[in-house]
mmCIF file of N, CA and C in Angstrom:
data_model
loop_
_atom_site.group_PDB
_atom_site.id
_atom_site.type_symbol
_atom_site.label_atom_id
_atom_site.label_comp_id
_atom_site.label_asym_id
_atom_site.label_seq_id
_atom_site.Cartn_x
_atom_site.Cartn_y
_atom_site.Cartn_z
ATOM 1 N N MET P 1 -33.110 62.475 -49.670
ATOM 2 C CA MET P 1 -31.717 63.608 -50.019
ATOM 3 C C MET P 1 -31.526 63.802 -48.879
ATOM 4 N N LEU P 2 -30.111 63.933 -48.119
ATOM 5 C CA LEU P 2 -29.647 64.295 -46.400
ATOM 6 C C LEU P 2 -29.128 65.615 -47.087
ATOM 7 N N LYS P 3 -29.381 66.540 -45.873
ATOM 8 C CA LYS P 3 -28.836 67.619 -45.709
ATOM 9 C C LYS P 3 -27.926 68.157 -44.355
ATOM 10 N N HIS P 4 -27.123 68.958 -44.205
ATOM 11 C CA HIS P 4 -26.427 69.098 -43.403
ATOM 12 C C HIS P 4 -26.546 70.344 -42.723
ATOM 13 N N CYS P 5 -27.403 70.066 -41.044
ATOM 14 C CA CYS P 5 -27.839 71.918 -40.425
ATOM 15 C C CYS P 5 -26.060 72.324 -40.419
ATOM 16 N N THR P 6 -26.256 73.470 -40.483
ATOM 17 C CA THR P 6 -25.415 74.744 -40.014
ATOM 18 C C THR P 6 -25.414 75.110 -38.621
ATOM 19 N N ARG P 7 -26.554 74.366 -38.119
ATOM 20 C CA ARG P 7 -26.148 75.491 -36.677
ATOM 21 C C ARG P 7 -26.076 73.854 -35.432
ATOM 22 N N CYS P 8 -27.004 72.782 -35.965
ATOM 23 C CA CYS P 8 -27.029 71.718 -35.008
ATOM 24 C C CYS P 8 -25.704 70.751 -35.680
ATOM 25 N N GLY P 9 -25.535 71.098 -36.771
ATOM 26 C CA GLY P 9 -24.072 70.185 -37.234
ATOM 27 C C GLY P 9 -24.530 68.833 -37.544
ATOM 28 N N PHE P 10 -26.233 67.913 -37.640
ATOM 29 C CA PHE P 10 -26.090 67.188 -37.657
ATOM 30 C C PHE P 10 -26.736 66.718 -39.631
ATOM 31 N N THR P 11 -26.499 65.684 -40.173
ATOM 32 C CA THR P 11 -27.147 65.666 -41.094
ATOM 33 C C THR P 11 -28.453 64.718 -41.031
ATOM 34 N N LYS P 12 -29.266 65.376 -41.700
ATOM 35 C CA LYS P 12 -30.921 65.094 -41.250
ATOM 36 C C LYS P 12 -31.290 64.684 -42.530
ATOM 37 N N PRO P 13 -32.741 64.270 -42.928
ATOM 38 C CA PRO P 13 -33.213 63.947 -44.179
ATOM 39 C C PRO P 13 -33.713 65.090 -44.753
ATOM 40 N N ALA P 14 -34.171 65.561 -45.796
ATOM 41 C CA ALA P 14 -34.344 66.672 -46.452
ATOM 42 C C ALA P 14 -36.192 67.060 -45.982
ATOM 43 N N TYR P 15 -36.990 66.266 -45.657
ATOM 44 C CA TYR P 15 -37.748 66.698 -45.187
ATOM 45 C C TYR P 15 -38.017 67.592 -43.690
ATOM 46 N N GLU P 16 -36.942 67.191 -42.627
ATOM 47 C CA GLU P 16 -36.954 67.932 -41.663
ATOM 48 C C GLU P 16 -36.133 69.321 -41.964
ATOM 49 N N PHE P 17 -36.096 70.015 -42.762
ATOM 50 C CA PHE P 17 -35.690 71.253 -43.292
ATOM 51 C C PHE P 17 -36.891 71.868 -44.016
ATOM 52 N N GLY P 18 -36.695 73.406 -43.994
ATOM 53 C CA GLY P 18 -37.949 74.027 -43.862
ATOM 54 C C GLY P 18 -37.765 74.424 -45.857
ATOM 55 N N PHE P 19 -38.333 75.258 -46.012
ATOM 56 C CA PHE P 19 -38.886 75.648 -47.839
ATOM 57 C C PHE P 19 -38.430 76.931 -47.609
ATOM 58 N N ASP P 20 -36.943 77.165 -48.671
ATOM 59 C CA ASP P 20 -36.702 78.202 -48.955
ATOM 60 C C ASP P 20 -36.742 78.533 -50.305
ATOM 61 N N ARG P 21 -37.358 79.401 -50.888
ATOM 62 C CA ARG P 21 -37.451 79.769 -52.265
ATOM 63 C C ARG P 21 -36.044 80.165 -52.838
ATOM 64 N N GLN P 22 -35.333 80.980 -52.507
ATOM 65 C CA GLN P 22 -34.029 81.520 -52.658
ATOM 66 C C GLN P 22 -32.828 80.416 -52.574
ATOM 67 N N SER P 23 -32.702 79.421 -51.880
ATOM 68 C CA SER P 23 -31.317 78.752 -51.626
ATOM 69 C C SER P 23 -31.998 77.878 -52.801
ATOM 70 N N SER P 24 -30.777 77.638 -53.073
ATOM 71 C CA SER P 24 -30.123 76.819 -54.525
ATOM 72 C C SER P 24 -30.857 75.201 -54.606
ATOM 73 N N ASP P 25 -30.964 74.650 -53.437
ATOM 74 C CA ASP P 25 -31.504 73.216 -53.083
ATOM 75 C C ASP P 25 -32.990 72.975 -52.728
ATOM 76 N N ARG P 26 -33.802 74.705 -52.354
ATOM 77 C CA ARG P 26 -34.854 75.303 -51.993
ATOM 78 C C ARG P 26 -35.141 74.611 -50.569
ATOM 79 N N LEU P 27 -34.222 74.764 -49.918
ATOM 80 C CA LEU P 27 -34.079 74.148 -48.560
ATOM 81 C C LEU P 27 -33.331 75.203 -47.458
ATOM 82 N N THR P 28 -33.899 75.433 -46.143
ATOM 83 C CA THR P 28 -33.225 76.271 -45.385
ATOM 84 C C THR P 28 -31.965 75.977 -44.955
ATOM 85 N N SER P 29 -31.178 76.342 -44.535
ATOM 86 C CA SER P 29 -29.504 75.744 -43.806
ATOM 87 C C SER P 29 -30.025 75.129 -42.579
ATOM 88 N N TYR P 30 -31.174 76.194 -41.569
ATOM 89 C CA TYR P 30 -31.102 75.368 -40.422
ATOM 90 C C TYR P 30 -32.360 74.344 -40.346
ATOM 91 N N CYS P 31 -32.488 73.361 -39.808
ATOM 92 C CA CYS P 31 -33.059 72.492 -39.284
ATOM 93 C C CYS P 31 -34.591 72.886 -38.627
ATOM 94 N N LEU P 32 -35.792 72.048 -38.887
ATOM 95 C CA LEU P 32 -36.693 72.819 -38.413
ATOM 96 C C LEU P 32 -36.726 72.831 -36.725
ATOM 97 N N VAL P 33 -35.922 72.058 -36.224
ATOM 98 C CA VAL P 33 -35.683 72.216 -34.516
ATOM 99 C C VAL P 33 -34.754 73.441 -34.193
ATOM 100 N N CYS P 34 -34.023 73.233 -35.225
ATOM 101 C CA CYS P 34 -32.969 74.641 -34.491
ATOM 102 C C CYS P 34 -33.828 75.830 -35.406
ATOM 103 N N LYS P 35 -34.567 75.935 -36.115
ATOM 104 C CA LYS P 35 -35.291 77.417 -36.416
ATOM 105 C C LYS P 35 -36.251 77.733 -35.428
ATOM 106 N N SER P 36 -37.187 76.663 -35.189
ATOM 107 C CA SER P 36 -37.787 76.780 -34.108
ATOM 108 C C SER P 36 -37.305 77.058 -32.760
ATOM 109 N N THR P 37 -36.206 76.637 -32.057
ATOM 110 C CA THR P 37 -35.504 77.294 -31.097
ATOM 111 C C THR P 37 -34.795 78.780 -31.488
ATOM 112 N N LEU P 38 -34.456 78.948 -32.199
ATOM 113 C CA LEU P 38 -34.244 80.341 -32.815
ATOM 114 C C LEU P 38 -35.112 81.391 -32.460
ATOM 115 N N ASN P 39 -36.399 81.003 -33.451
ATOM 116 C CA ASN P 39 -36.983 81.872 -33.046
ATOM 117 C C ASN P 39 -37.720 82.009 -31.449
ATOM 118 N N ARG P 40 -38.167 80.957 -30.999
ATOM 119 C CA ARG P 40 -38.301 80.792 -29.630
ATOM 120 C C ARG P 40 -37.098 81.909 -28.982
ATOM 121 N N GLU P 41 -36.014 81.786 -28.908
ATOM 122 C CA GLU P 41 -34.755 82.848 -28.602
ATOM 123 C C GLU P 41 -35.459 84.036 -28.646
ATOM 124 N N TYR P 42 -35.345 84.449 -29.863
ATOM 125 C CA TYR P 42 -35.485 85.726 -30.421
ATOM 126 C C TYR P 42 -36.747 86.485 -30.027
ATOM 127 N N TYR P 43 -37.944 85.701 -29.746
ATOM 128 C CA TYR P 43 -38.734 86.129 -28.946
ATOM 129 C C TYR P 43 -38.592 86.507 -27.596
ATOM 130 N N GLN P 44 -38.672 86.139 -27.034
ATOM 131 C CA GLN P 44 -38.122 85.879 -25.677
ATOM 132 C C GLN P 44 -37.150 87.085 -25.304
ATOM 133 N N ARG P 45 -36.287 87.294 -26.120
ATOM 134 C CA ARG P 45 -35.032 88.544 -26.328
ATOM 135 C C ARG P 45 -35.963 89.498 -26.643
ATOM 136 N N ASN P 46 -37.030 89.720 -27.193
ATOM 137 C CA ASN P 46 -37.459 90.702 -27.981
ATOM 138 C C ASN P 46 -39.468 91.091 -27.529
ATOM 139 N N LYS P 47 -39.611 89.746 -26.669
ATOM 140 C CA LYS P 47 -41.127 90.227 -26.195
ATOM 141 C C LYS P 47 -41.817 91.567 -26.049
ATOM 142 N N GLU P 48 -40.932 92.457 -25.223
ATOM 143 C CA GLU P 48 -42.077 93.365 -25.206
ATOM 144 C C GLU P 48 -41.728 94.395 -26.350
ATOM 145 N N ARG P 49 -40.855 94.469 -26.906
ATOM 146 C CA ARG P 49 -41.194 95.680 -28.331
ATOM 147 C C ARG P 49 -42.005 94.863 -29.637
ATOM 148 N N LEU P 50 -41.859 93.168 -29.698
ATOM 149 C CA LEU P 50 -42.840 92.399 -30.244
ATOM 150 C C LEU P 50 -44.481 92.614 -29.857
ATOM 151 N N ASN P 51 -44.452 92.732 -28.322
ATOM 152 C CA ASN P 51 -45.766 92.823 -28.020
ATOM 153 C C ASN P 51 -46.606 94.403 -28.463
ATOM 154 N N GLU P 52 -45.683 95.157 -28.279
ATOM 155 C CA GLU P 52 -45.905 96.872 -28.254
ATOM 156 C C GLU P 52 -46.442 97.137 -29.786
ATOM 157 N N ARG P 53 -45.730 96.357 -30.625
ATOM 158 C CA ARG P 53 -45.901 96.179 -31.961
ATOM 159 C C ARG P 53 -47.000 95.781 -32.378
ATOM 160 N N ASP P 54 -47.751 94.431 -31.992
ATOM 161 C CA ASP P 54 -48.732 94.164 -32.055
ATOM 162 C C ASP P 54 -50.041 94.909 -31.532
ATOM 163 N N LYS P 55 -49.725 95.318 -30.455
ATOM 164 C CA LYS P 55 -50.329 96.146 -29.508
ATOM 165 C C LYS P 55 -51.078 97.116 -30.709
ATOM 166 N N ALA P 56 -50.184 97.779 -31.121
ATOM 167 C CA ALA P 56 -50.370 99.101 -32.007
ATOM 168 C C ALA P 56 -50.987 98.728 -33.472
ATOM 169 N N ARG P 57 -50.674 97.524 -34.210
ATOM 170 C CA ARG P 57 -51.717 96.794 -35.219
ATOM 171 C C ARG P 57 -52.313 96.943 -34.992
ATOM 172 N N TYR P 58 -53.028 96.136 -33.639
ATOM 173 C CA TYR P 58 -54.307 95.762 -33.409
ATOM 174 C C TYR P 58 -55.425 97.054 -33.186
ATOM 175 N N GLN P 59 -54.550 97.915 -32.486
ATOM 176 C CA GLN P 59 -55.473 99.359 -32.011
ATOM 177 C C GLN P 59 -55.609 100.129 -33.672
ATOM 178 N N ALA P 60 -54.649 100.312 -34.022
ATOM 179 C CA ALA P 60 -54.674 100.545 -36.119
ATOM 180 C C ALA P 60 -55.762 99.964 -36.862
ATOM 181 N N SER P 61 -55.845 98.731 -36.420
ATOM 182 C CA SER P 61 -57.348 98.040 -37.161
ATOM 183 C C SER P 61 -58.480 97.906 -36.916
ATOM 184 N N LYS P 62 -58.852 98.280 -35.399
ATOM 185 C CA LYS P 62 -59.766 98.740 -34.589
ATOM 186 C C LYS P 62 -60.090 100.194 -35.060
ATOM 187 N N THR P 63 -59.445 101.410 -35.101
ATOM 188 C CA THR P 63 -59.921 102.602 -35.432
ATOM 189 C C THR P 63 -59.737 102.651 -37.477
ATOM 190 N N GLY P 64 -59.518 101.395 -38.253
ATOM 191 C CA GLY P 64 -59.612 101.660 -39.369
ATOM 192 C C GLY P 64 -58.532 102.253 -40.250
ATOM 193 N N GLN P 65 -57.408 102.588 -39.266
ATOM 194 C CA GLN P 65 -55.839 103.261 -39.877
ATOM 195 C C GLN P 65 -55.283 101.728 -40.188
ATOM 196 N N HIS P 66 -55.506 101.238 -41.651
ATOM 197 C CA HIS P 66 -54.771 100.248 -41.738
ATOM 198 C C HIS P 66 -53.365 100.427 -41.867
ATOM 199 N N SER P 67 -52.431 99.727 -42.254
ATOM 200 C CA SER P 67 -50.942 100.083 -42.412
ATOM 201 C C SER P 67 -50.996 100.294 -44.414
ATOM 202 N N LYS P 68 -49.794 100.488 -44.492
ATOM 203 C CA LYS P 68 -49.336 100.921 -46.026
ATOM 204 C C LYS P 68 -49.793 99.154 -46.580
ATOM 205 N N GLY P 69 -49.474 98.433 -46.497
ATOM 206 C CA GLY P 69 -49.419 97.226 -47.048
ATOM 207 C C GLY P 69 -50.658 96.515 -47.349
ATOM 208 N N SER P 70 -51.697 96.572 -46.039
ATOM 209 C CA SER P 70 -53.079 96.502 -46.283
ATOM 210 C C SER P 70 -53.708 96.964 -47.637
ATOM 211 N N ALA P 71 -53.608 98.290 -47.523
ATOM 212 C CA ALA P 71 -54.253 99.224 -49.001
ATOM 213 C C ALA P 71 -53.446 98.818 -50.320
ATOM 214 N N ASP P 72 -51.962 98.114 -50.225
ATOM 215 C CA ASP P 72 -51.632 97.878 -51.464
ATOM 216 C C ASP P 72 -52.342 96.670 -51.757
ATOM 217 N N HIS P 73 -52.605 96.107 -50.427
ATOM 218 C CA HIS P 73 -53.011 94.480 -50.907
ATOM 219 C C HIS P 73 -54.254 94.501 -51.257
ATOM 220 N N GLU P 74 -55.033 95.663 -50.978
ATOM 221 C CA GLU P 74 -56.732 95.793 -51.299
ATOM 222 C C GLU P 74 -56.873 96.234 -52.545
ATOM 223 N N ARG P 75 -55.847 97.285 -53.144
ATOM 224 C CA ARG P 75 -55.939 97.599 -54.441
ATOM 225 C C ARG P 75 -55.331 96.705 -55.564
ATOM 226 N N LYS P 76 -54.349 96.084 -55.256
ATOM 227 C CA LYS P 76 -54.446 94.622 -56.093
ATOM 228 C C LYS P 76 -55.138 93.916 -56.454
ATOM 229 N N GLN P 77 -56.056 93.456 -55.335
ATOM 230 C CA GLN P 77 -57.002 92.406 -55.841
ATOM 231 C C GLN P 77 -58.144 92.709 -57.459
ATOM 232 N N LYS P 78 -57.736 91.166 -57.755
ATOM 233 C CA LYS P 78 -58.597 91.507 -59.134
ATOM 234 C C LYS P 78 -60.395 90.835 -59.264
ATOM 235 N N PRO P 79 -60.725 91.604 -59.431
ATOM 236 C CA PRO P 79 -62.441 91.216 -59.942
ATOM 237 C C PRO P 79 -62.338 89.802 -60.761
ATOM 238 N N ALA P 80 -63.134 89.288 -60.103
ATOM 239 C CA ALA P 80 -63.616 88.031 -60.647
ATOM 240 C C ALA P 80 -64.254 87.859 -62.039
ATOM 241 N N LYS P 81 -63.805 86.791 -63.076
ATOM 242 C CA LYS P 81 -64.132 86.723 -64.143
ATOM 243 C C LYS P 81 -65.361 86.199 -64.662
ATOM 244 N N PRO P 82 -65.528 86.811 -65.209
ATOM 245 C CA PRO P 82 -67.236 86.163 -65.521
ATOM 246 C C PRO P 82 -67.303 84.604 -66.021
ATOM 247 N N TRP P 83 -68.321 84.196 -66.244
ATOM 248 C CA TRP P 83 -68.123 82.763 -66.574
ATOM 249 C C TRP P 83 -68.687 83.104 -68.582
ATOM 250 N N THR P 84 -66.956 81.971 -68.822
ATOM 251 C CA THR P 84 -67.418 82.266 -70.198
ATOM 252 C C THR P 84 -67.607 81.128 -71.141
ATOM 253 N N GLY P 85 -67.455 80.168 -70.423
ATOM 254 C CA GLY P 85 -67.940 78.599 -70.880
ATOM 255 C C GLY P 85 -69.217 78.905 -71.434
ATOM 256 N N PRO P 86 -69.607 77.305 -72.189
ATOM 257 C CA PRO P 86 -71.017 77.158 -73.127
ATOM 258 C C PRO P 86 -72.064 77.151 -71.437
ATOM 259 N N LEU P 87 -73.140 77.606 -72.709
ATOM 260 C CA LEU P 87 -74.242 77.495 -71.484
ATOM 261 C C LEU P 87 -74.789 76.191 -70.522
ATOM 262 N N ASN P 88 -74.552 75.369 -71.410
ATOM 263 C CA ASN P 88 -75.084 74.111 -71.198
ATOM 264 C C ASN P 88 -74.010 73.176 -70.162
ATOM 265 N N SER P 89 -72.891 73.909 -69.639
ATOM 266 C CA SER P 89 -72.148 73.397 -69.123
ATOM 267 C C SER P 89 -71.887 73.845 -67.428
ATOM 268 N N TRP P 90 -71.224 73.549 -66.857
ATOM 269 C CA TRP P 90 -71.428 74.139 -65.434
ATOM 270 C C TRP P 90 -70.954 75.573 -65.260
ATOM 271 N N PRO P 91 -71.358 76.208 -64.640
ATOM 272 C CA PRO P 91 -72.748 76.253 -63.413
ATOM 273 C C PRO P 91 -73.605 76.332 -64.009
ATOM 274 N N PHE P 92 -74.159 76.390 -65.382
ATOM 275 C CA PHE P 92 -75.569 76.100 -65.766
ATOM 276 C C PHE P 92 -76.243 75.315 -66.172
ATOM 277 N N ALA P 93 -75.798 74.267 -65.803
ATOM 278 C CA ALA P 93 -75.900 72.848 -66.385
ATOM 279 C C ALA P 93 -77.694 72.564 -65.745
ATOM 280 N N ALA P 94 -78.377 72.137 -66.151
ATOM 281 C CA ALA P 94 -79.425 71.626 -65.376
ATOM 282 C C ALA P 94 -79.467 69.760 -64.404
ATOM 283 N N SER P 95 -79.747 70.192 -63.181
ATOM 284 C CA SER P 95 -79.123 68.478 -62.780
ATOM 285 C C SER P 95 -80.311 67.936 -63.252
ATOM 286 N N GLU P 96 -79.839 66.907 -63.261
ATOM 287 C CA GLU P 96 -80.560 65.821 -63.877
ATOM 288 C C GLU P 96 -80.696 64.534 -63.167
ATOM 289 N N LYS P 97 -82.100 64.221 -62.298
ATOM 290 C CA LYS P 97 -82.373 63.335 -61.392
ATOM 291 C C LYS P 97 -83.003 62.211 -62.359
#
């Protein structure tokens, strides 16, 4: 399958595009090379702000003041289910030598 990159204008194979679950064809509109270039340019324009944000996150994690998202993640974790299979099967099966 071929797809047209909306940034560089070239038609490329589908494997040169990223995955996008919301897109109808499940591929991004920019090829991976163009997306990488955009990300690099964005970082260069916003380097100071991004570094300050990352430094604040790091300091908060060192002091135990995690962001709201990580607390939600911990709360949503489900405990492991106990083994309900027969006792003569894995993981309880005796090793045969």
